[in-house]
PDB file of C-alpha atoms in Angstrom:
ATOM      1  CA  UNK A   1       2.008  -7.487  -0.007  1.00 97.00           C
ATOM      2  CA  UNK A   2      -0.483 -10.273  -0.731  1.00 97.00           C
ATOM      3  CA  UNK A   3      -3.744  -9.810   1.198  1.00 97.00           C
ATOM      4  CA  UNK A   4      -6.658 -12.224   1.509  1.00 97.00           C
ATOM      5  CA  UNK A   5      -9.927 -10.474   0.587  1.00 97.00           C
ATOM      6  CA  UNK A   6     -12.236 -13.486   0.943  1.00 94.00           C
ATOM      7  CA  UNK A   7     -15.650 -13.000   2.548  1.00 91.00           C
ATOM      8  CA  UNK A   8     -14.460 -14.587   5.790  1.00 88.00           C
ATOM      9  CA  UNK A   9     -12.423 -11.427   6.333  1.00 91.00           C
ATOM     10  CA  UNK A  10     -15.600  -9.693   7.523  1.00 90.00           C
ATOM     11  CA  UNK A  11     -15.675 -11.828  10.698  1.00 88.00           C
ATOM     12  CA  UNK A  12     -15.391  -9.701  13.827  1.00 87.00           C
ATOM     13  CA  UNK A  13     -13.188 -11.869  16.057  1.00 85.00           C
ATOM     14  CA  UNK A  14     -10.451  -9.358  15.180  1.00 89.00           C
ATOM     15  CA  UNK A  15     -11.884  -5.897  15.844  1.00 90.00           C
ATOM     16  CA  UNK A  16     -13.540  -4.102  14.172  1.00 93.00           C
ATOM     17  CA  UNK A  17     -13.307  -6.965  11.678  1.00 92.00           C
ATOM     18  CA  UNK A  18     -10.508  -8.921  10.028  1.00 93.00           C
ATOM     19  CA  UNK A  19     -10.550  -6.904   6.809  1.00 95.00           C
ATOM     20  CA  UNK A  20     -10.390  -3.475   8.412  1.00 95.00           C
ATOM     21  CA  UNK A  21      -7.688  -4.663  10.805  1.00 94.00           C
ATOM     22  CA  UNK A  22      -5.672  -5.996   7.856  1.00 95.00           C
ATOM     23  CA  UNK A  23      -6.057  -2.747   5.917  1.00 96.00           C
ATOM     24  CA  UNK A  24      -4.956  -0.605   8.842  1.00 95.00           C
ATOM     25  CA  UNK A  25      -2.019  -2.883   9.645  1.00 94.00           C
ATOM     26  CA  UNK A  26      -0.868  -2.782   6.023  1.00 95.00           C
ATOM     27  CA  UNK A  27      -0.752   1.006   6.246  1.00 95.00           C
ATOM     28  CA  UNK A  28       1.350   0.726   9.393  1.00 93.00           C
ATOM     29  CA  UNK A  29       3.702  -1.484   7.373  1.00 93.00           C
ATOM     30  CA  UNK A  30       3.966   1.179   4.657  1.00 94.00           C
ATOM     31  CA  UNK A  31       4.890   3.727   7.291  1.00 92.00           C
ATOM     32  CA  UNK A  32       7.758   1.571   8.536  1.00 91.00           C
ATOM     33  CA  UNK A  33       9.241   0.445   5.207  1.00 92.00           C
ATOM     34  CA  UNK A  34      12.059   2.779   4.020  1.00 92.00           C
ATOM     35  CA  UNK A  35      10.680   5.193   1.431  1.00 92.00           C
ATOM     36  CA  UNK A  36      13.070   4.066  -1.306  1.00 93.00           C
ATOM     37  CA  UNK A  37      11.829   0.466  -1.176  1.00 93.00           C
ATOM     38  CA  UNK A  38       9.086  -0.349  -3.674  1.00 96.00           C
ATOM     39  CA  UNK A  39       5.911  -2.019  -2.421  1.00 96.00           C
ATOM     40  CA  UNK A  40       3.214  -3.676  -4.513  1.00 97.00           C
ATOM     41  CA  UNK A  41      -0.197  -5.115  -3.614  1.00 98.00           C
ATOM     42  CA  UNK A  42      -1.749  -8.405  -4.732  1.00 98.00           C
ATOM     43  CA  UNK A  43      -5.240  -9.229  -3.507  1.00 98.00           C
ATOM     44  CA  UNK A  44      -6.791 -12.684  -3.612  1.00 97.00           C
ATOM     45  CA  UNK A  45     -10.046 -14.495  -2.989  1.00 96.00           C
ATOM     46  CA  UNK A  46     -11.299 -17.013  -5.575  1.00 95.00           C
ATOM     47  CA  UNK A  47      -8.769 -15.445  -7.948  1.00 95.00           C
ATOM     48  CA  UNK A  48      -5.699 -13.266  -7.526  1.00 97.00           C
ATOM     49  CA  UNK A  49      -4.881  -9.960  -9.148  1.00 97.00           C
ATOM     50  CA  UNK A  50      -2.345  -7.137  -8.991  1.00 98.00           C
ATOM     51  CA  UNK A  51      -4.134  -4.277  -7.248  1.00 98.00           C
ATOM     52  CA  UNK A  52      -1.071  -2.044  -7.456  1.00 97.00           C
ATOM     53  CA  UNK A  53       2.263  -2.732  -9.105  1.00 97.00           C
ATOM     54  CA  UNK A  54       5.418  -2.169  -7.061  1.00 97.00           C
ATOM     55  CA  UNK A  55       6.070   1.522  -6.516  1.00 97.00           C
ATOM     56  CA  UNK A  56       7.607   3.963  -4.059  1.00 96.00           C
ATOM     57  CA  UNK A  57       4.405   6.052  -4.267  1.00 97.00           C
ATOM     58  CA  UNK A  58       2.871   5.239  -0.889  1.00 96.00           C
ATOM     59  CA  UNK A  59      -0.345   7.128  -1.726  1.00 97.00           C
ATOM     60  CA  UNK A  60      -1.023   4.763  -4.623  1.00 97.00           C
ATOM     61  CA  UNK A  61      -0.625   1.732  -2.356  1.00 97.00           C
ATOM     62  CA  UNK A  62      -2.877   3.248   0.312  1.00 97.00           C
ATOM     63  CA  UNK A  63      -5.499   3.961  -2.358  1.00 97.00           C
ATOM     64  CA  UNK A  64      -5.380   0.330  -3.511  1.00 98.00           C
ATOM     65  CA  UNK A  65      -5.701  -0.887   0.083  1.00 97.00           C
ATOM     66  CA  UNK A  66      -8.711   1.365   0.714  1.00 97.00           C
ATOM     67  CA  UNK A  67     -10.367   0.177  -2.520  1.00 97.00           C
ATOM     68  CA  UNK A  68     -10.404  -3.509  -1.489  1.00 96.00           C
ATOM     69  CA  UNK A  69     -13.747  -5.270  -2.043  1.00 95.00           C
ATOM     70  CA  UNK A  70     -14.287  -8.702  -0.505  1.00 95.00           C
ATOM     71  CA  UNK A  71     -15.063 -11.697  -2.754  1.00 94.00           C
ATOM     72  CA  UNK A  72     -15.753 -15.427  -2.482  1.00 93.00           C
ATOM     73  CA  UNK A  73     -13.130 -18.167  -2.342  1.00 93.00           C
ATOM     74  CA  UNK A  74      -9.520 -18.416  -1.200  1.00 94.00           C
ATOM     75  CA  UNK A  75      -6.809 -19.076  -3.795  1.00 96.00           C
ATOM     76  CA  UNK A  76      -3.630 -18.716  -1.735  1.00 96.00           C
ATOM     77  CA  UNK A  77      -1.488 -20.510  -4.316  1.00 97.00           C
ATOM     78  CA  UNK A  78      -2.708 -18.171  -7.051  1.00 97.00           C
ATOM     79  CA  UNK A  79      -1.627 -15.174  -4.986  1.00 98.00           C
ATOM     80  CA  UNK A  80       1.912 -16.534  -4.659  1.00 98.00           C
ATOM     81  CA  UNK A  81       2.079 -17.265  -8.398  1.00 98.00           C
ATOM     82  CA  UNK A  82       0.884 -13.746  -9.293  1.00 98.00           C
ATOM     83  CA  UNK A  83       3.524 -12.260  -6.978  1.00 98.00           C
ATOM     84  CA  UNK A  84       6.220 -14.356  -8.664  1.00 98.00           C
ATOM     85  CA  UNK A  85       4.993 -13.351 -12.125  1.00 96.00           C
ATOM     86  CA  UNK A  86       5.422  -9.708 -11.085  1.00 97.00           C
ATOM     87  CA  UNK A  87       8.885 -10.297  -9.655  1.00 97.00           C
ATOM     88  CA  UNK A  88      10.113 -12.356 -12.613  1.00 96.00           C
ATOM     89  CA  UNK A  89       8.307 -11.105 -15.742  1.00 95.00           C
ATOM     90  CA  UNK A  90      10.830 -12.878 -17.994  1.00 93.00           C
ATOM     91  CA  UNK A  91      10.137 -16.333 -16.517  1.00 95.00           C
ATOM     92  CA  UNK A  92       6.938 -16.854 -18.510  1.00 93.00           C
ATOM     93  CA  UNK A  93       4.880 -17.707 -15.405  1.00 94.00           C
ATOM     94  CA  UNK A  94       1.325 -18.295 -16.671  1.00 92.00           C
ATOM     95  CA  UNK A  95      -1.320 -18.627 -13.960  1.00 93.00           C
ATOM     96  CA  UNK A  96      -4.044 -19.495 -16.493  1.00 89.00           C
ATOM     97  CA  UNK A  97      -1.999 -22.386 -17.845  1.00 89.00           C
ATOM     98  CA  UNK A  98      -1.312 -23.655 -14.330  1.00 90.00           C
ATOM     99  CA  UNK A  99      -4.978 -23.366 -13.364  1.00 83.00           C
ATOM    100  CA  UNK A 100      -6.760 -24.522 -16.515  1.00 80.00           C
ATOM    101  CA  UNK A 101      -4.008 -26.213 -18.511  1.00 73.00           C
ATOM    102  CA  UNK A 102      -4.188 -23.653 -21.332  1.00 61.00           C
ATOM    103  CA  UNK A 103      -2.616 -20.270 -21.932  1.00 55.00           C
ATOM    104  CA  UNK A 104      -4.749 -17.196 -22.460  1.00 53.00           C
ATOM    105  CA  UNK A 105      -2.338 -16.075 -25.123  1.00 54.00           C
ATOM    106  CA  UNK A 106      -1.044 -18.332 -27.882  1.00 56.00           C
ATOM    107  CA  UNK A 107       1.870 -15.951 -28.378  1.00 58.00           C
ATOM    108  CA  UNK A 108       3.018 -16.183 -24.771  1.00 63.00           C
ATOM    109  CA  UNK A 109       6.503 -17.634 -24.351  1.00 65.00           C
ATOM    110  CA  UNK A 110       6.799 -21.026 -22.635  1.00 72.00           C
ATOM    111  CA  UNK A 111       7.895 -21.026 -18.985  1.00 76.00           C
ATOM    112  CA  UNK A 112      11.589 -20.339 -18.574  1.00 80.00           C
ATOM    113  CA  UNK A 113      13.709 -23.232 -17.361  1.00 88.00           C
ATOM    114  CA  UNK A 114      15.335 -22.146 -14.122  1.00 90.00           C
ATOM    115  CA  UNK A 115      18.059 -23.614 -11.972  1.00 94.00           C
ATOM    116  CA  UNK A 116      16.768 -23.784  -8.378  1.00 96.00           C
ATOM    117  CA  UNK A 117      18.670 -21.640  -5.914  1.00 97.00           C
ATOM    118  CA  UNK A 118      18.830 -21.960  -2.117  1.00 96.00           C
ATOM    119  CA  UNK A 119      15.544 -20.938  -0.421  1.00 96.00           C
ATOM    120  CA  UNK A 120      15.633 -17.359   0.809  1.00 95.00           C
ATOM    121  CA  UNK A 121      18.717 -16.435  -1.228  1.00 96.00           C
ATOM    122  CA  UNK A 122      16.962 -13.871  -3.452  1.00 96.00           C
ATOM    123  CA  UNK A 123      17.563 -10.600  -1.614  1.00 93.00           C
ATOM    124  CA  UNK A 124      15.754  -8.168  -3.903  1.00 93.00           C
ATOM    125  CA  UNK A 125      12.225  -8.959  -2.722  1.00 94.00           C
ATOM    126  CA  UNK A 126      10.077 -10.733  -0.155  1.00 96.00           C
ATOM    127  CA  UNK A 127       6.407 -11.720  -0.266  1.00 97.00           C
ATOM    128  CA  UNK A 128       4.387 -10.791   2.836  1.00 96.00           C
ATOM    129  CA  UNK A 129       1.231 -12.911   2.648  1.00 97.00           C
ATOM    130  CA  UNK A 130      -1.778 -12.532   4.941  1.00 96.00           C
ATOM    131  CA  UNK A 131      -4.633 -15.037   5.063  1.00 94.00           C
ATOM    132  CA  UNK A 132      -7.331 -15.941   7.569  1.00 89.00           C
ATOM    133  CA  UNK A 133      -8.386 -19.284   6.127  1.00 82.00           C
ATOM    134  CA  UNK A 134      -7.421 -22.134   3.882  1.00 87.00           C
ATOM    135  CA  UNK A 135      -7.183 -22.760   0.155  1.00 92.00           C
ATOM    136  CA  UNK A 136     -10.543 -23.522  -1.458  1.00 92.00           C
ATOM    137  CA  UNK A 137      -9.592 -23.195  -5.120  1.00 94.00           C
ATOM    138  CA  UNK A 138      -6.758 -22.505  -7.522  1.00 95.00           C
ATOM    139  CA  UNK A 139      -3.137 -23.639  -7.612  1.00 96.00           C
ATOM    140  CA  UNK A 140      -1.995 -25.874  -4.764  1.00 96.00           C
ATOM    141  CA  UNK A 141      -0.500 -23.684  -2.047  1.00 96.00           C
ATOM    142  CA  UNK A 142       2.630 -25.782  -1.534  1.00 97.00           C
ATOM    143  CA  UNK A 143       3.218 -26.106  -5.284  1.00 97.00           C
ATOM    144  CA  UNK A 144       3.256 -22.328  -5.511  1.00 97.00           C
ATOM    145  CA  UNK A 145       5.502 -22.103  -2.446  1.00 98.00           C
ATOM    146  CA  UNK A 146       7.956 -24.501  -4.113  1.00 97.00           C
ATOM    147  CA  UNK A 147       8.083 -22.152  -7.124  1.00 97.00           C
ATOM    148  CA  UNK A 148       9.024 -19.323  -4.766  1.00 98.00           C
ATOM    149  CA  UNK A 149      11.594 -21.468  -2.961  1.00 98.00           C
ATOM    150  CA  UNK A 150      13.265 -22.471  -6.241  1.00 97.00           C
ATOM    151  CA  UNK A 151      13.672 -18.769  -7.062  1.00 97.00           C
ATOM    152  CA  UNK A 152      15.023 -17.958  -3.613  1.00 97.00           C
ATOM    153  CA  UNK A 153      12.030 -15.781  -2.685  1.00 97.00           C
ATOM    154  CA  UNK A 154      11.112 -15.762   0.998  1.00 97.00           C
ATOM    155  CA  UNK A 155       7.446 -15.752   1.993  1.00 97.00           C
ATOM    156  CA  UNK A 156       6.571 -14.227   5.333  1.00 96.00           C
ATOM    157  CA  UNK A 157       3.134 -15.572   6.259  1.00 96.00           C
ATOM    158  CA  UNK A 158       0.723 -13.910   8.662  1.00 95.00           C
ATOM    159  CA  UNK A 159      -2.139 -16.078   9.885  1.00 94.00           C
ATOM    160  CA  UNK A 160      -5.049 -13.885  10.962  1.00 92.00           C
ATOM    161  CA  UNK A 161      -7.993 -14.740  13.173  1.00 83.00           C
ATOM    162  CA  UNK A 162      -9.212 -17.850  14.950  1.00 72.00           C
ATOM    163  CA  UNK A 163      -7.535 -21.189  14.221  1.00 66.00           C
ATOM    164  CA  UNK A 164     -10.602 -23.160  15.389  1.00 62.00           C
ATOM    165  CA  UNK A 165     -13.001 -21.262  13.124  1.00 53.00           C
ATOM    166  CA  UNK A 166     -15.616 -20.804  15.835  1.00 51.00           C
ATOM    167  CA  UNK A 167     -17.104 -17.662  14.292  1.00 49.00           C
ATOM    168  CA  UNK A 168     -19.058 -19.423  11.543  1.00 46.00           C
ATOM    169  CA  UNK A 169     -20.851 -17.442   8.853  1.00 51.00           C
ATOM    170  CA  UNK A 170     -23.773 -19.762   8.379  1.00 50.00           C
ATOM    171  CA  UNK A 171     -24.189 -23.519   8.393  1.00 47.00           C
ATOM    172  CA  UNK A 172     -21.285 -25.462   6.917  1.00 49.00           C
ATOM    173  CA  UNK A 173     -18.984 -22.450   6.736  1.00 52.00           C
ATOM    174  CA  UNK A 174     -16.936 -23.047   9.911  1.00 55.00           C
ATOM    175  CA  UNK A 175     -14.364 -25.232   8.135  1.00 51.00           C
ATOM    176  CA  UNK A 176     -13.557 -22.399   5.724  1.00 56.00           C
ATOM    177  CA  UNK A 177     -12.956 -20.011   8.623  1.00 64.00           C
ATOM    178  CA  UNK A 178     -10.375 -22.288  10.193  1.00 74.00           C
ATOM    179  CA  UNK A 179      -6.878 -20.954   9.751  1.00 83.00           C
ATOM    180  CA  UNK A 180      -4.793 -23.643   8.047  1.00 88.00           C
ATOM    181  CA  UNK A 181      -1.742 -23.102  10.232  1.00 91.00           C
ATOM    182  CA  UNK A 182       0.107 -26.324   9.276  1.00 92.00           C
ATOM    183  CA  UNK A 183       0.126 -25.357   5.585  1.00 94.00           C
ATOM    184  CA  UNK A 184       0.950 -21.723   6.318  1.00 94.00           C
ATOM    185  CA  UNK A 185       3.876 -22.750   8.513  1.00 95.00           C
ATOM    186  CA  UNK A 186       5.061 -25.113   5.782  1.00 97.00           C
ATOM    187  CA  UNK A 187       4.982 -22.297   3.205  1.00 97.00           C
ATOM    188  CA  UNK A 188       7.186 -20.150   5.426  1.00 97.00           C
ATOM    189  CA  UNK A 189       9.559 -23.004   6.232  1.00 97.00           C
ATOM    190  CA  UNK A 190       9.841 -24.137   2.613  1.00 97.00           C
ATOM    191  CA  UNK A 191      10.814 -20.670   1.406  1.00 97.00           C
ATOM    192  CA  UNK A 192      13.117 -19.682   4.254  1.00 97.00           C
ATOM    193  CA  UNK A 193      10.539 -17.180   5.519  1.00 96.00           C
ATOM    194  CA  UNK A 194       8.684 -16.735   8.800  1.00 95.00           C
ATOM    195  CA  UNK A 195       5.222 -17.514  10.162  1.00 96.00           C
ATOM    196  CA  UNK A 196       3.347 -15.183  12.522  1.00 95.00           C
ATOM    197  CA  UNK A 197      -0.085 -15.700  14.054  1.00 93.00           C
ATOM    198  CA  UNK A 198      -2.150 -12.610  14.851  1.00 92.00           C
ATOM    199  CA  UNK A 199      -5.358 -13.169  16.828  1.00 88.00           C
ATOM    200  CA  UNK A 200      -5.998  -9.478  17.512  1.00 89.00           C
ATOM    201  CA  UNK A 201      -5.745  -6.197  15.650  1.00 90.00           C
ATOM    202  CA  UNK A 202      -3.001  -5.068  18.035  1.00 92.00           C
ATOM    203  CA  UNK A 203      -0.956  -8.207  17.373  1.00 91.00           C
ATOM    204  CA  UNK A 204      -1.418  -7.772  13.617  1.00 93.00           C
ATOM    205  CA  UNK A 205      -0.223  -4.161  13.693  1.00 91.00           C
ATOM    206  CA  UNK A 206       2.777  -5.228  15.762  1.00 92.00           C
ATOM    207  CA  UNK A 207       3.735  -7.929  13.253  1.00 92.00           C
ATOM    208  CA  UNK A 208       3.470  -5.580  10.276  1.00 91.00           C
ATOM    209  CA  UNK A 209       5.363  -2.839  12.117  1.00 86.00           C
ATOM    210  CA  UNK A 210       8.206  -5.218  12.945  1.00 88.00           C
ATOM    211  CA  UNK A 211       8.367  -6.511   9.372  1.00 89.00           C
ATOM    212  CA  UNK A 212       8.424  -3.012   7.931  1.00 85.00           C
ATOM    213  CA  UNK A 213      11.262  -1.904  10.174  1.00 79.00           C
ATOM    214  CA  UNK A 214      13.414  -4.938   9.280  1.00 78.00           C
ATOM    215  CA  UNK A 215      13.190  -4.478   5.513  1.00 70.00           C
ATOM    216  CA  UNK A 216      16.402  -2.649   4.764  1.00 59.00           C
ATOM    217  CA  UNK A 217      18.866  -2.579   1.895  1.00 47.00           C
ATOM    218  CA  UNK A 218      21.835  -4.720   2.904  1.00 48.00           C
ATOM    219  CA  UNK A 219      25.333  -3.361   2.355  1.00 47.00           C
ATOM    220  CA  UNK A 220      28.255  -5.659   1.628  1.00 48.00           C
ATOM    221  CA  UNK A 221      32.017  -5.187   1.632  1.00 52.00           C
ATOM    222  CA  UNK A 222      33.525  -5.920  -1.776  1.00 50.00           C
ATOM    223  CA  UNK A 223      37.168  -6.914  -2.204  1.00 56.00           C
ATOM    224  CA  UNK A 224      38.686  -4.347  -4.581  1.00 51.00           C
ATOM    225  CA  UNK A 225      42.333  -5.422  -4.518  1.00 58.00           C
ATOM    226  CA  UNK A 226      42.053  -7.681  -7.559  1.00 56.00           C
ATOM    227  CA  UNK A 227      40.100  -5.058  -9.498  1.00 53.00           C
ATOM    228  CA  UNK A 228      42.665  -2.353  -8.713  1.00 57.00           C
ATOM    229  CA  UNK A 229      45.553  -4.648  -9.638  1.00 60.00           C
ATOM    230  CA  UNK A 230      43.888  -5.452 -12.960  1.00 57.00           C
ATOM    231  CA  UNK A 231      43.294  -1.757 -13.667  1.00 56.00           C
ATOM    232  CA  UNK A 232      46.928  -0.956 -12.843  1.00 59.00           C
ATOM    233  CA  UNK A 233      48.178  -3.696 -15.165  1.00 59.00           C
ATOM    234  CA  UNK A 234      45.988  -2.405 -17.999  1.00 60.00           C
ATOM    235  CA  UNK A 235      47.330   1.111 -17.473  1.00 61.00           C
ATOM    236  CA  UNK A 236      50.917  -0.171 -17.625  1.00 63.00           C
ATOM    237  CA  UNK A 237      50.235  -2.038 -20.863  1.00 57.00           C
ATOM    238  CA  UNK A 238      48.527   0.990 -22.373  1.00 57.00           C
ATOM    239  CA  UNK A 239      51.406   3.251 -21.305  1.00 60.00           C
ATOM    240  CA  UNK A 240      53.987   0.916 -22.835  1.00 58.00           C
ATOM    241  CA  UNK A 241      52.057   0.779 -26.090  1.00 59.00           C
ATOM    242  CA  UNK A 242      51.809   4.566 -26.325  1.00 57.00           C
ATOM    243  CA  UNK A 243      55.537   4.895 -25.546  1.00 58.00           C
ATOM    244  CA  UNK A 244      56.395   2.568 -28.423  1.00 54.00           C
ATOM    245  CA  UNK A 245      54.133   4.551 -30.767  1.00 60.00           C
ATOM    246  CA  UNK A 246      55.606   7.923 -29.805  1.00 60.00           C
ATOM    247  CA  UNK A 247      59.284   7.140 -29.080  1.00 57.00           C
ATOM    248  CA  UNK A 248      59.858   3.801 -30.767  1.00 59.00           C
ATOM    249  CA  UNK A 249      60.762   2.248 -27.425  1.00 56.00           C
ATOM    250  CA  UNK A 250      59.373   1.551 -23.997  1.00 50.00           C
ATOM    251  CA  UNK A 251      60.192   4.514 -21.785  1.00 56.00           C
TER     252      UNK A 251
END
């Protein structure tokens, strides 16, 4: 889960306000996701951070959700990058280097060269990203989405609040309250994910509930004939070898 905690989340067009509605909906999501599936939490405003690493301990996730404190700025791209760094710790994804052009650690390994895979083909994880605004700082949103797409990670985007940004928080702030739906839709499309718009708390809970109930472990049929034939052949060879050792001939 990647949740926007920018100051615009205190707007009350979604009751009681966007932030509280998002927190409660995220808990609904946790209640729907099968208990054996790990869930982590990344929060983002002007920066992005891991509030809780992926775990099956639902109480830990709920505690991290309840502890959210709103901040300034909206770095949607940073949130995606932090999620990817958690999912692929061996890829050398360095948000500081992407943001400032330098690494925080001289000893950190260079980014791993990867071969792009089809969007949405990575089945071990999905990023569920909620935002009510538009990027104001940090890594370009679509650049980060391309990183996810190249790794096959789907991003399900939930746009929260009022697309026209009518509930301004002071002069000159309306533009930052406008939900950037074109970019959010592009993120979902680019990664093979989905886009959902939630203008009310009820709609938001419904979206999260549906997403939680659809996250299941997929089961596949595997063709075992070749494996069994190989095992049988190995047993025959082993049996012949032992017969030669014991009796001097193949029995």
